[in-house]
Amino acid sequence: MRVPDADPRARLRDLFAAEWSKLSCLRLFRLPLLLAPVFTACVAWSTCSRVDVIGARGRADLDRVSASFNHGTWAFLMVGAGAIGALSIAGEYANGSIRTTFVAVPDRRRVVLAKAAVLAAVTSAVGVVTAAVSFGTSQAVLSGKHLGMAITEPGVARGFAAAALLPPVSAIVGLALGVFLRHPAGALCAVFALSLVLPELVPTDGNRVVAEAAEMMPRNAWTTLVGTGTSGSVPRSWFALLLWPVAVLCAATTVVARRDV
């Protein structure tokens, strides 16, 4: 008599639970994500508190949305989220536990997708909380200087959404880099280069094709979305920020299914 197959939904829940357990055991995972709201609040307070020293002309030209989401702070969060994504699978390749994972779940693509789903859920929650804390802190300071903004004002909701979206996008891109390189140090270097180095090296002026390609990089697209006075294309930036995780995840699932461990 044929034994009925196990409930695939139960197997999927078990896979998600296993990936969550692995992720929560990463030393790099807990501290940055817990400190992200505190760190951004401190930087937002420090940045907005110095508004008085820039003078009347500076106050008039101040991009209050961009000031609410400090670029240096969010670049740090971008690298941190990407590093967590990269180590979530590159670490398994390094210590050999990826073989056990693939024996337990022969469909390797499901493993990568489960990791991506867990990463996206966790970093999205952190992104929303961090964006809310950063925006709330900055507006509390700016309101006392008669420069506060409501979430309904033009560009504010867009900047908030982009700030909340940056951590999950970075985490999934980092995951894909971990799949491609399979080595923690190499994956971390790739995350750093893609997040911080390449956006500075590719010129955003001059050749139109090169400038548009530079605008499609995750950090540059995010910068356009959180700035009300930027010259970049907002639709193109949204497209780039949403395309990156989809494209790299498709590539990662293809690579992991075809390559030997």
PDB file of C-alpha atoms in Angstrom:
ATOM      1  CA  MET A   1       0.000   0.000   0.000  1.00  0.00           C
ATOM      2  CA  ARG A   2       1.295   3.419  -0.991  1.00  0.00           C
ATOM      3  CA  VAL A   3       2.171   5.727   1.893  1.00  0.00           C
ATOM      4  CA  PRO A   4       0.728   9.224   1.403  1.00  0.00           C
ATOM      5  CA  ASP A   5       3.264  11.968   0.893  1.00  0.00           C
ATOM      6  CA  ALA A   6       3.910  14.284   3.777  1.00  0.00           C
ATOM      7  CA  ASP A   7       2.115  17.599   3.757  1.00  0.00           C
ATOM      8  CA  PRO A   8       4.296  19.937   1.617  1.00  0.00           C
ATOM      9  CA  ARG A   9       3.088  22.925   3.625  1.00  0.00           C
ATOM     10  CA  ALA A  10       4.456  21.338   6.775  1.00  0.00           C
ATOM     11  CA  ARG A  11       7.804  20.725   5.067  1.00  0.00           C
ATOM     12  CA  LEU A  12       7.868  24.337   3.952  1.00  0.00           C
ATOM     13  CA  ARG A  13       7.140  25.548   7.483  1.00  0.00           C
ATOM     14  CA  ASP A  14       9.932  23.321   8.765  1.00  0.00           C
ATOM     15  CA  LEU A  15      12.302  24.751   6.180  1.00  0.00           C
ATOM     16  CA  PHE A  16      11.449  28.308   7.196  1.00  0.00           C
ATOM     17  CA  ALA A  17      11.886  27.385  10.864  1.00  0.00           C
ATOM     18  CA  ALA A  18      15.273  25.808  10.146  1.00  0.00           C
ATOM     19  CA  GLU A  19      16.472  28.863   8.232  1.00  0.00           C
ATOM     20  CA  TRP A  20      15.288  31.163  11.006  1.00  0.00           C
ATOM     21  CA  SER A  21      17.179  29.050  13.542  1.00  0.00           C
ATOM     22  CA  LYS A  22      20.366  29.271  11.470  1.00  0.00           C
ATOM     23  CA  LEU A  23      20.004  33.009  10.966  1.00  0.00           C
ATOM     24  CA  SER A  24      19.385  33.746  14.621  1.00  0.00           C
ATOM     25  CA  CYS A  25      22.552  31.862  15.543  1.00  0.00           C
ATOM     26  CA  LEU A  26      24.736  34.208  13.481  1.00  0.00           C
ATOM     27  CA  ARG A  27      26.733  36.419  15.820  1.00  0.00           C
ATOM     28  CA  LEU A  28      26.712  39.156  13.186  1.00  0.00           C
ATOM     29  CA  PHE A  29      22.929  38.976  12.989  1.00  0.00           C
ATOM     30  CA  ARG A  30      21.731  40.124  16.384  1.00  0.00           C
ATOM     31  CA  LEU A  31      23.843  43.109  17.363  1.00  0.00           C
ATOM     32  CA  PRO A  32      23.628  45.245  14.175  1.00  0.00           C
ATOM     33  CA  LEU A  33      19.901  44.733  13.777  1.00  0.00           C
ATOM     34  CA  LEU A  34      19.181  45.511  17.415  1.00  0.00           C
ATOM     35  CA  LEU A  35      21.398  48.593  17.402  1.00  0.00           C
ATOM     36  CA  ALA A  36      20.242  49.921  14.018  1.00  0.00           C
ATOM     37  CA  PRO A  37      17.320  52.023  15.391  1.00  0.00           C
ATOM     38  CA  VAL A  38      19.457  53.401  18.228  1.00  0.00           C
ATOM     39  CA  PHE A  39      22.339  54.246  15.908  1.00  0.00           C
ATOM     40  CA  THR A  40      20.151  55.986  13.326  1.00  0.00           C
ATOM     41  CA  ALA A  41      18.303  57.934  16.031  1.00  0.00           C
ATOM     42  CA  CYS A  42      21.581  59.246  17.458  1.00  0.00           C
ATOM     43  CA  VAL A  43      22.887  60.284  14.037  1.00  0.00           C
ATOM     44  CA  ALA A  44      19.545  61.878  13.079  1.00  0.00           C
ATOM     45  CA  TRP A  45      19.520  63.865  16.311  1.00  0.00           C
ATOM     46  CA  SER A  46      23.141  64.970  15.824  1.00  0.00           C
ATOM     47  CA  THR A  47      22.614  65.950  12.178  1.00  0.00           C
ATOM     48  CA  CYS A  48      19.401  67.917  12.706  1.00  0.00           C
ATOM     49  CA  SER A  49      20.643  69.605  15.872  1.00  0.00           C
ATOM     50  CA  ARG A  50      23.335  71.382  13.832  1.00  0.00           C
ATOM     51  CA  VAL A  51      20.854  73.045  11.482  1.00  0.00           C
ATOM     52  CA  ASP A  52      21.227  76.392  13.263  1.00  0.00           C
ATOM     53  CA  VAL A  53      24.893  76.703  12.310  1.00  0.00           C
ATOM     54  CA  ILE A  54      24.247  76.649   8.546  1.00  0.00           C
ATOM     55  CA  GLY A  55      22.575  80.061   8.488  1.00  0.00           C
ATOM     56  CA  ALA A  56      19.373  81.317   6.911  1.00  0.00           C
ATOM     57  CA  ARG A  57      20.432  80.403   3.346  1.00  0.00           C
ATOM     58  CA  GLY A  58      21.374  76.900   4.426  1.00  0.00           C
ATOM     59  CA  ARG A  59      18.086  76.458   6.263  1.00  0.00           C
ATOM     60  CA  ALA A  60      16.182  77.476   3.134  1.00  0.00           C
ATOM     61  CA  ASP A  61      18.118  74.998   0.964  1.00  0.00           C
ATOM     62  CA  LEU A  62      18.008  72.144   3.489  1.00  0.00           C
ATOM     63  CA  ASP A  63      16.658  68.869   2.097  1.00  0.00           C
ATOM     64  CA  ARG A  64      14.658  67.871   5.155  1.00  0.00           C
ATOM     65  CA  VAL A  65      13.760  64.428   3.816  1.00  0.00           C
ATOM     66  CA  SER A  66      17.389  63.577   3.120  1.00  0.00           C
ATOM     67  CA  ALA A  67      18.357  64.950   6.540  1.00  0.00           C
ATOM     68  CA  SER A  68      15.898  62.525   8.132  1.00  0.00           C
ATOM     69  CA  PHE A  69      17.706  59.564   6.561  1.00  0.00           C
ATOM     70  CA  ASN A  70      21.422  60.284   6.852  1.00  0.00           C
ATOM     71  CA  HIS A  71      23.219  58.818   3.832  1.00  0.00           C
ATOM     72  CA  GLY A  72      26.257  57.668   5.775  1.00  0.00           C
ATOM     73  CA  THR A  73      24.125  55.907   8.375  1.00  0.00           C
ATOM     74  CA  TRP A  74      22.032  54.071   5.823  1.00  0.00           C
ATOM     75  CA  ALA A  75      25.115  53.117   3.826  1.00  0.00           C
ATOM     76  CA  PHE A  76      26.360  51.450   7.012  1.00  0.00           C
ATOM     77  CA  LEU A  77      23.019  49.643   7.392  1.00  0.00           C
ATOM     78  CA  MET A  78      23.191  48.609   3.738  1.00  0.00           C
ATOM     79  CA  VAL A  79      26.578  46.962   4.266  1.00  0.00           C
ATOM     80  CA  GLY A  80      25.408  45.344   7.516  1.00  0.00           C
ATOM     81  CA  ALA A  81      22.267  43.851   5.965  1.00  0.00           C
ATOM     82  CA  GLY A  82      24.240  42.671   2.927  1.00  0.00           C
ATOM     83  CA  ALA A  83      26.831  41.048   5.177  1.00  0.00           C
ATOM     84  CA  ILE A  84      24.129  39.160   7.079  1.00  0.00           C
ATOM     85  CA  GLY A  85      22.650  37.922   3.813  1.00  0.00           C
ATOM     86  CA  ALA A  86      26.039  36.851   2.466  1.00  0.00           C
ATOM     87  CA  LEU A  87      27.095  35.013   5.634  1.00  0.00           C
ATOM     88  CA  SER A  88      23.740  33.242   5.919  1.00  0.00           C
ATOM     89  CA  ILE A  89      24.842  30.923   3.115  1.00  0.00           C
ATOM     90  CA  ALA A  90      28.568  31.553   2.588  1.00  0.00           C
ATOM     91  CA  GLY A  91      29.103  30.511   6.205  1.00  0.00           C
ATOM     92  CA  GLU A  92      27.433  27.181   5.489  1.00  0.00           C
ATOM     93  CA  TYR A  93      29.679  26.635   2.497  1.00  0.00           C
ATOM     94  CA  ALA A  94      32.714  27.455   4.626  1.00  0.00           C
ATOM     95  CA  ASN A  95      31.952  25.033   7.469  1.00  0.00           C
ATOM     96  CA  GLY A  96      30.537  22.308   5.216  1.00  0.00           C
ATOM     97  CA  SER A  97      27.045  22.272   6.746  1.00  0.00           C
ATOM     98  CA  ILE A  98      25.593  23.186   3.352  1.00  0.00           C
ATOM     99  CA  ARG A  99      26.001  19.524   2.368  1.00  0.00           C
ATOM    100  CA  THR A 100      23.734  18.443   5.225  1.00  0.00           C
ATOM    101  CA  THR A 101      21.232  21.111   4.241  1.00  0.00           C
ATOM    102  CA  PHE A 102      21.124  19.951   0.633  1.00  0.00           C
ATOM    103  CA  VAL A 103      20.824  16.295   1.671  1.00  0.00           C
ATOM    104  CA  ALA A 104      17.823  17.193   3.832  1.00  0.00           C
ATOM    105  CA  VAL A 105      16.333  19.393   1.083  1.00  0.00           C
ATOM    106  CA  PRO A 106      17.500  18.133  -2.329  1.00  0.00           C
ATOM    107  CA  ASP A 107      15.768  20.993  -4.132  1.00  0.00           C
ATOM    108  CA  ARG A 108      18.477  23.568  -3.550  1.00  0.00           C
ATOM    109  CA  ARG A 109      16.397  26.362  -4.986  1.00  0.00           C
ATOM    110  CA  ARG A 110      13.898  25.976  -2.154  1.00  0.00           C
ATOM    111  CA  VAL A 111      16.710  26.409   0.341  1.00  0.00           C
ATOM    112  CA  VAL A 112      17.809  29.677  -1.244  1.00  0.00           C
ATOM    113  CA  LEU A 113      14.232  30.936  -1.519  1.00  0.00           C
ATOM    114  CA  ALA A 114      13.537  30.033   2.109  1.00  0.00           C
ATOM    115  CA  LYS A 115      16.664  31.883   3.205  1.00  0.00           C
ATOM    116  CA  ALA A 116      15.606  34.873   1.123  1.00  0.00           C
ATOM    117  CA  ALA A 117      12.098  34.848   2.606  1.00  0.00           C
ATOM    118  CA  VAL A 118      13.382  34.736   6.193  1.00  0.00           C
ATOM    119  CA  LEU A 119      15.974  37.420   5.493  1.00  0.00           C
ATOM    120  CA  ALA A 120      13.412  39.646   3.788  1.00  0.00           C
ATOM    121  CA  ALA A 121      10.913  39.293   6.643  1.00  0.00           C
ATOM    122  CA  VAL A 122      13.436  40.082   9.376  1.00  0.00           C
ATOM    123  CA  THR A 123      15.236  42.927   7.620  1.00  0.00           C
ATOM    124  CA  SER A 124      11.952  44.463   6.420  1.00  0.00           C
ATOM    125  CA  ALA A 125      10.745  44.662  10.008  1.00  0.00           C
ATOM    126  CA  VAL A 126      14.047  46.198  11.065  1.00  0.00           C
ATOM    127  CA  GLY A 127      13.898  48.590   8.109  1.00  0.00           C
ATOM    128  CA  VAL A 128      10.433  49.859   9.001  1.00  0.00           C
ATOM    129  CA  VAL A 129      11.293  50.312  12.689  1.00  0.00           C
ATOM    130  CA  THR A 130      14.617  51.993  11.892  1.00  0.00           C
ATOM    131  CA  ALA A 131      13.068  54.330   9.318  1.00  0.00           C
ATOM    132  CA  ALA A 132      10.304  55.287  11.775  1.00  0.00           C
ATOM    133  CA  VAL A 133      12.792  55.967  14.572  1.00  0.00           C
ATOM    134  CA  SER A 134      15.106  57.959  12.294  1.00  0.00           C
ATOM    135  CA  PHE A 135      12.286  60.041  10.833  1.00  0.00           C
ATOM    136  CA  GLY A 136      10.587  60.561  14.188  1.00  0.00           C
ATOM    137  CA  THR A 137      13.806  61.688  15.857  1.00  0.00           C
ATOM    138  CA  SER A 138      14.761  64.085  13.084  1.00  0.00           C
ATOM    139  CA  GLN A 139      11.308  65.613  12.917  1.00  0.00           C
ATOM    140  CA  ALA A 140      11.180  66.047  16.674  1.00  0.00           C
ATOM    141  CA  VAL A 141      14.359  68.129  16.413  1.00  0.00           C
ATOM    142  CA  LEU A 142      13.394  69.988  13.234  1.00  0.00           C
ATOM    143  CA  SER A 143       9.927  70.821  14.525  1.00  0.00           C
ATOM    144  CA  GLY A 144      11.522  72.762  17.354  1.00  0.00           C
ATOM    145  CA  LYS A 145      13.305  74.814  14.681  1.00  0.00           C
ATOM    146  CA  HIS A 146      10.112  75.302  12.610  1.00  0.00           C
ATOM    147  CA  LEU A 147      11.401  72.954   9.890  1.00  0.00           C
ATOM    148  CA  GLY A 148       9.342  69.867  10.635  1.00  0.00           C
ATOM    149  CA  MET A 149       7.543  67.874   7.934  1.00  0.00           C
ATOM    150  CA  ALA A 150       4.464  65.671   7.974  1.00  0.00           C
ATOM    151  CA  ILE A 151       4.506  62.234   6.381  1.00  0.00           C
ATOM    152  CA  THR A 152       1.869  63.480   3.909  1.00  0.00           C
ATOM    153  CA  GLU A 153       4.104  66.180   2.439  1.00  0.00           C
ATOM    154  CA  PRO A 154       5.591  65.592  -1.038  1.00  0.00           C
ATOM    155  CA  GLY A 155       8.531  63.202  -1.084  1.00  0.00           C
ATOM    156  CA  VAL A 156       8.314  62.207   2.576  1.00  0.00           C
ATOM    157  CA  ALA A 157       6.391  58.934   2.180  1.00  0.00           C
ATOM    158  CA  ARG A 158       8.598  58.026  -0.784  1.00  0.00           C
ATOM    159  CA  GLY A 159      11.748  58.591   1.267  1.00  0.00           C
ATOM    160  CA  PHE A 160      10.357  56.615   4.197  1.00  0.00           C
ATOM    161  CA  ALA A 161       9.409  53.674   1.960  1.00  0.00           C
ATOM    162  CA  ALA A 162      12.826  53.670   0.281  1.00  0.00           C
ATOM    163  CA  ALA A 163      14.595  53.757   3.651  1.00  0.00           C
ATOM    164  CA  ALA A 164      12.527  50.836   4.939  1.00  0.00           C
ATOM    165  CA  LEU A 165      13.149  48.881   1.727  1.00  0.00           C
ATOM    166  CA  LEU A 166      16.924  49.267   1.651  1.00  0.00           C
ATOM    167  CA  PRO A 167      17.788  46.634   4.330  1.00  0.00           C
ATOM    168  CA  PRO A 168      15.813  43.745   2.742  1.00  0.00           C
ATOM    169  CA  VAL A 169      17.094  44.619  -0.730  1.00  0.00           C
ATOM    170  CA  SER A 170      20.670  44.663   0.582  1.00  0.00           C
ATOM    171  CA  ALA A 171      20.205  41.396   2.471  1.00  0.00           C
ATOM    172  CA  ILE A 172      18.919  39.531  -0.589  1.00  0.00           C
ATOM    173  CA  VAL A 173      21.686  40.930  -2.787  1.00  0.00           C
ATOM    174  CA  GLY A 174      24.176  39.803  -0.138  1.00  0.00           C
ATOM    175  CA  LEU A 175      22.596  36.335  -0.112  1.00  0.00           C
ATOM    176  CA  ALA A 176      23.042  36.075  -3.867  1.00  0.00           C
ATOM    177  CA  LEU A 177      26.679  37.150  -3.606  1.00  0.00           C
ATOM    178  CA  GLY A 178      27.177  34.441  -0.983  1.00  0.00           C
ATOM    179  CA  VAL A 179      25.738  31.861  -3.397  1.00  0.00           C
ATOM    180  CA  PHE A 180      27.967  33.053  -6.240  1.00  0.00           C
ATOM    181  CA  LEU A 181      31.235  33.258  -4.283  1.00  0.00           C
ATOM    182  CA  ARG A 182      30.662  30.599  -1.549  1.00  0.00           C
ATOM    183  CA  HIS A 183      33.396  32.131   0.633  1.00  0.00           C
ATOM    184  CA  PRO A 184      32.658  34.452   3.588  1.00  0.00           C
ATOM    185  CA  ALA A 185      35.584  36.837   3.043  1.00  0.00           C
ATOM    186  CA  GLY A 186      34.995  37.089  -0.680  1.00  0.00           C
ATOM    187  CA  ALA A 187      31.266  37.609  -0.249  1.00  0.00           C
ATOM    188  CA  LEU A 188      31.830  40.328   2.370  1.00  0.00           C
ATOM    189  CA  CYS A 189      34.293  42.111   0.095  1.00  0.00           C
ATOM    190  CA  ALA A 190      31.785  41.938  -2.749  1.00  0.00           C
ATOM    191  CA  VAL A 191      29.043  43.380  -0.521  1.00  0.00           C
ATOM    192  CA  PHE A 192      31.307  46.250   0.518  1.00  0.00           C
ATOM    193  CA  ALA A 193      32.364  46.944  -3.066  1.00  0.00           C
ATOM    194  CA  LEU A 194      28.840  46.894  -4.473  1.00  0.00           C
ATOM    195  CA  SER A 195      27.420  48.982  -1.629  1.00  0.00           C
ATOM    196  CA  LEU A 196      30.087  51.633  -1.192  1.00  0.00           C
ATOM    197  CA  VAL A 197      32.929  51.468  -3.710  1.00  0.00           C
ATOM    198  CA  LEU A 198      31.309  51.007  -7.122  1.00  0.00           C
ATOM    199  CA  PRO A 199      28.688  53.770  -6.668  1.00  0.00           C
ATOM    200  CA  GLU A 200      31.573  56.201  -6.095  1.00  0.00           C
ATOM    201  CA  LEU A 201      33.675  54.946  -9.013  1.00  0.00           C
ATOM    202  CA  VAL A 202      31.006  54.975 -11.722  1.00  0.00           C
ATOM    203  CA  PRO A 203      30.522  58.594 -12.887  1.00  0.00           C
ATOM    204  CA  THR A 204      26.991  59.955 -12.754  1.00  0.00           C
ATOM    205  CA  ASP A 205      27.684  62.681 -15.313  1.00  0.00           C
ATOM    206  CA  GLY A 206      29.114  62.715 -18.802  1.00  0.00           C
ATOM    207  CA  ASN A 207      28.120  59.730 -20.940  1.00  0.00           C
ATOM    208  CA  ARG A 208      24.360  59.229 -20.749  1.00  0.00           C
ATOM    209  CA  VAL A 209      24.463  55.429 -20.804  1.00  0.00           C
ATOM    210  CA  VAL A 210      27.068  55.299 -18.054  1.00  0.00           C
ATOM    211  CA  ALA A 211      25.140  57.850 -15.985  1.00  0.00           C
ATOM    212  CA  GLU A 212      21.915  55.850 -16.279  1.00  0.00           C
ATOM    213  CA  ALA A 213      23.769  52.656 -15.365  1.00  0.00           C
ATOM    214  CA  ALA A 214      25.208  54.388 -12.299  1.00  0.00           C
ATOM    215  CA  GLU A 215      21.733  55.556 -11.333  1.00  0.00           C
ATOM    216  CA  MET A 216      20.535  51.933 -11.389  1.00  0.00           C
ATOM    217  CA  MET A 217      22.957  50.866  -8.657  1.00  0.00           C
ATOM    218  CA  PRO A 218      21.162  50.196  -5.349  1.00  0.00           C
ATOM    219  CA  ARG A 219      22.776  52.936  -3.304  1.00  0.00           C
ATOM    220  CA  ASN A 220      22.403  55.591  -6.018  1.00  0.00           C
ATOM    221  CA  ALA A 221      18.782  54.620  -6.618  1.00  0.00           C
ATOM    222  CA  TRP A 222      18.093  54.883  -2.887  1.00  0.00           C
ATOM    223  CA  THR A 223      19.795  58.297  -2.740  1.00  0.00           C
ATOM    224  CA  THR A 224      17.496  59.574  -5.482  1.00  0.00           C
ATOM    225  CA  LEU A 225      14.395  58.326  -3.684  1.00  0.00           C
ATOM    226  CA  VAL A 226      15.213  59.878  -0.292  1.00  0.00           C
ATOM    227  CA  GLY A 227      16.198  63.271  -1.714  1.00  0.00           C
ATOM    228  CA  THR A 228      13.623  65.848  -2.788  1.00  0.00           C
ATOM    229  CA  GLY A 229      16.124  67.909  -4.763  1.00  0.00           C
ATOM    230  CA  THR A 230      17.935  65.163  -6.681  1.00  0.00           C
ATOM    231  CA  SER A 231      18.185  65.127 -10.462  1.00  0.00           C
ATOM    232  CA  GLY A 232      17.791  61.363 -10.882  1.00  0.00           C
ATOM    233  CA  SER A 233      14.707  59.681 -12.264  1.00  0.00           C
ATOM    234  CA  VAL A 234      12.356  58.544  -9.499  1.00  0.00           C
ATOM    235  CA  PRO A 235      10.593  55.854 -11.614  1.00  0.00           C
ATOM    236  CA  ARG A 236      13.935  54.460 -12.779  1.00  0.00           C
ATOM    237  CA  SER A 237      15.213  54.425  -9.203  1.00  0.00           C
ATOM    238  CA  TRP A 238      12.151  52.530  -7.949  1.00  0.00           C
ATOM    239  CA  PHE A 239      12.549  50.077 -10.809  1.00  0.00           C
ATOM    240  CA  ALA A 240      16.221  49.538  -9.958  1.00  0.00           C
ATOM    241  CA  LEU A 241      15.623  49.093  -6.239  1.00  0.00           C
ATOM    242  CA  LEU A 242      12.924  46.477  -6.894  1.00  0.00           C
ATOM    243  CA  LEU A 243      14.719  44.807  -9.810  1.00  0.00           C
ATOM    244  CA  TRP A 244      17.961  44.073  -7.976  1.00  0.00           C
ATOM    245  CA  PRO A 245      16.627  41.508  -5.465  1.00  0.00           C
ATOM    246  CA  VAL A 246      14.453  39.796  -8.080  1.00  0.00           C
ATOM    247  CA  ALA A 247      17.260  39.560 -10.642  1.00  0.00           C
ATOM    248  CA  VAL A 248      19.978  38.362  -8.266  1.00  0.00           C
ATOM    249  CA  LEU A 249      17.638  35.857  -6.616  1.00  0.00           C
ATOM    250  CA  CYS A 250      16.733  34.354  -9.998  1.00  0.00           C
ATOM    251  CA  ALA A 251      20.418  34.110 -10.850  1.00  0.00           C
ATOM    252  CA  ALA A 252      21.265  32.591  -7.450  1.00  0.00           C
ATOM    253  CA  THR A 253      18.614  29.881  -7.690  1.00  0.00           C
ATOM    254  CA  THR A 254      19.839  28.993 -11.177  1.00  0.00           C
ATOM    255  CA  VAL A 255      23.488  28.817 -10.094  1.00  0.00           C
ATOM    256  CA  VAL A 256      22.869  26.812  -6.921  1.00  0.00           C
ATOM    257  CA  ALA A 257      20.855  24.207  -8.813  1.00  0.00           C
ATOM    258  CA  ARG A 258      23.495  23.655 -11.501  1.00  0.00           C
ATOM    259  CA  ARG A 259      26.754  23.819  -9.577  1.00  0.00           C
ATOM    260  CA  ASP A 260      28.301  21.104  -7.421  1.00  0.00           C
ATOM    261  CA  VAL A 261      28.664  21.767  -3.703  1.00  0.00           C
TER     262      VAL A 261
END
